[in-house]
Short mmCIF file of C-alpha atoms in Angstrom, two decimals:
data_model
loop_
_atom_site.label_atom_id
_atom_site.label_comp_id
_atom_site.label_asym_id
_atom_site.label_seq_id
_atom_site.Cartn_x
_atom_site.Cartn_y
_atom_site.Cartn_z
CA UNK T 7 19.53 6.54 -20.49
CA UNK T 8 20.80 10.08 -20.22
CA UNK T 9 20.52 10.23 -16.41
CA UNK T 10 24.19 11.11 -16.14
CA UNK T 11 23.91 13.95 -18.67
CA UNK T 12 20.86 15.47 -16.94
CA UNK T 13 22.50 15.05 -13.53
CA UNK T 14 25.80 16.56 -14.61
CA UNK T 15 24.10 19.51 -16.31
CA UNK T 16 22.13 20.36 -13.17
CA UNK T 17 25.08 19.90 -10.82
CA UNK T 18 27.28 22.07 -13.04
CA UNK T 19 24.68 24.85 -13.14
CA UNK T 20 24.22 24.49 -9.38
CA UNK T 21 27.93 24.96 -8.77
CA UNK T 22 27.95 27.96 -11.07
CA UNK T 23 24.98 29.81 -9.56
CA UNK T 24 24.76 28.80 -5.90
CA UNK T 25 26.88 30.62 -3.39
CA UNK T 26 25.28 29.69 -0.06
CA UNK T 27 25.96 25.95 -0.21
CA UNK T 28 29.02 24.07 -1.40
CA UNK T 29 28.09 20.88 -3.26
CA UNK T 30 30.41 17.89 -3.54
CA UNK T 31 29.53 14.78 -5.53
CA UNK T 32 31.10 11.35 -5.11
CA UNK T 33 30.35 8.24 -7.16
CA UNK T 34 31.26 4.85 -5.70
CA UNK T 35 32.24 2.01 -8.04
CA UNK T 36 31.10 3.52 -11.36
CA UNK T 37 27.33 3.47 -10.87
CA UNK T 38 25.75 2.23 -14.11
CA UNK T 39 22.03 2.73 -14.77
CA UNK T 40 21.81 2.28 -18.53
CA UNK T 41 20.36 -1.26 -18.54
CA UNK T 42 18.55 -0.96 -15.21
CA UNK T 43 16.02 1.83 -15.60
CA UNK T 44 13.68 3.27 -18.20
CA UNK T 45 14.10 6.85 -19.45
CA UNK T 46 11.08 7.86 -17.33
CA UNK T 47 12.64 6.34 -14.20
CA UNK T 48 15.94 8.09 -14.93
CA UNK T 49 14.06 11.37 -15.23
CA UNK T 50 12.31 10.69 -11.90
CA UNK T 51 15.68 9.95 -10.25
CA UNK T 52 17.11 13.18 -11.60
CA UNK T 53 14.12 15.19 -10.40
CA UNK T 54 14.31 13.63 -6.92
CA UNK T 55 18.00 14.45 -6.58
CA UNK T 56 17.50 18.03 -7.78
CA UNK T 57 14.65 18.45 -5.27
CA UNK T 58 16.84 17.05 -2.48
CA UNK T 59 19.60 19.55 -3.26
CA UNK T 60 16.99 22.35 -3.26
CA UNK T 61 15.64 21.20 0.12
CA UNK T 62 19.15 21.47 1.59
CA UNK T 63 19.75 24.80 -0.13
CA UNK T 64 16.55 26.36 1.19
CA UNK T 65 16.69 24.98 4.75
CA UNK T 66 18.48 27.10 7.28
CA UNK T 67 20.87 29.90 6.44
CA UNK T 68 24.59 30.15 7.02
CA UNK T 69 25.69 32.94 9.29
CA UNK T 70 28.08 35.48 7.85
CA UNK T 71 31.46 33.83 7.37
CA UNK T 72 30.09 30.31 7.86
CA UNK T 73 29.95 27.78 5.10
CA UNK T 74 27.50 24.97 4.50
CA UNK T 75 28.41 21.87 2.56
CA UNK T 76 26.33 19.12 0.99
CA UNK T 77 27.99 15.89 -0.10
CA UNK T 78 26.02 13.58 -2.39
CA UNK T 79 27.42 10.06 -2.62
CA UNK T 80 25.97 7.81 -5.32
CA UNK T 81 26.26 4.06 -4.84
CA UNK T 82 24.59 1.00 -6.23
CA UNK T 83 23.40 -1.86 -4.04
CA UNK T 84 21.75 -4.87 -5.64
CA UNK T 85 18.40 -3.59 -6.97
CA UNK T 86 18.58 0.07 -5.96
CA UNK T 87 20.53 3.26 -6.31
CA UNK T 88 21.42 4.89 -3.01
CA UNK T 89 22.05 8.60 -2.78
CA UNK T 90 23.60 9.54 0.54
CA UNK T 91 23.09 13.23 1.29
CA UNK T 92 25.28 14.54 4.10
CA UNK T 93 25.07 18.15 5.24
CA UNK T 94 27.71 20.01 7.19
CA UNK T 95 26.79 23.35 8.70
CA UNK T 96 23.44 24.77 9.78
CA UNK T 97 20.38 23.40 7.95
CA UNK T 98 17.71 24.08 10.55
CA UNK T 99 15.84 21.26 12.24
CA UNK T 100 16.97 17.83 10.86
CA UNK T 101 13.50 16.27 11.18
CA UNK T 102 11.98 19.20 9.30
CA UNK T 103 14.57 18.80 6.53
CA UNK T 104 13.76 15.08 6.30
CA UNK T 105 10.08 15.94 5.92
CA UNK T 106 10.91 18.47 3.16
CA UNK T 107 12.95 15.83 1.32
CA UNK T 108 10.17 13.23 1.70
CA UNK T 109 7.57 15.68 0.40
CA UNK T 110 9.73 16.68 -2.56
CA UNK T 111 10.16 13.06 -3.71
CA UNK T 112 6.60 11.96 -2.89
CA UNK T 113 5.11 9.77 -5.59
CA UNK T 114 8.52 8.88 -7.04
CA UNK T 115 8.75 5.49 -5.25
CA UNK T 116 11.72 6.68 -3.21
CA UNK T 117 12.37 5.79 0.44
CA UNK T 118 14.13 8.36 2.66
CA UNK T 119 15.96 7.39 5.85
CA UNK T 120 17.66 9.67 8.34
CA UNK T 121 20.98 8.06 9.23
CA UNK T 122 21.35 9.36 12.80
CA UNK T 123 18.73 11.22 14.86
CA UNK T 124 19.52 14.92 15.06
CA UNK T 125 21.98 14.87 12.13
CA UNK T 126 21.55 16.14 8.58
CA UNK T 127 22.50 12.84 6.97
CA UNK T 128 19.91 11.03 4.85
CA UNK T 129 19.84 8.17 2.39
CA UNK T 130 17.48 8.06 -0.56
CA UNK T 131 16.75 4.60 -1.91
CA UNK T 132 15.65 4.55 -5.54
CA UNK T 133 14.61 1.06 -6.64
CA UNK T 134 15.47 -0.24 -10.10
CA UNK T 135 12.48 -1.47 -12.07
CA UNK T 136 13.54 -4.69 -13.78
#
């Protein structure tokens, strides 16, 4: 599954062309998807993550001199991949951002949870199909 290649290509292009949001990516414990998902599922995962980054990028605007940061942490837990998206800076209304993320991954079989009310910290749960 070329999930990693698609993901890396998008994240590299994002870092190259986006100047209003700093993106950091962390991977916990060498997440391995090769034997766990089909190519179609890997493509869905990639699309969902790209849409999540776009939702953060388009929500709110940094004031002059302010920076906004998005940290994506990838981790594996039993039968699902968890992507923890944590925003620092101004992203508008957190509930509105959650709704944008949910709408952008609708139909992908992904659950979105806001970690703390009023904060821009969300976890996306992407189940493995075995």
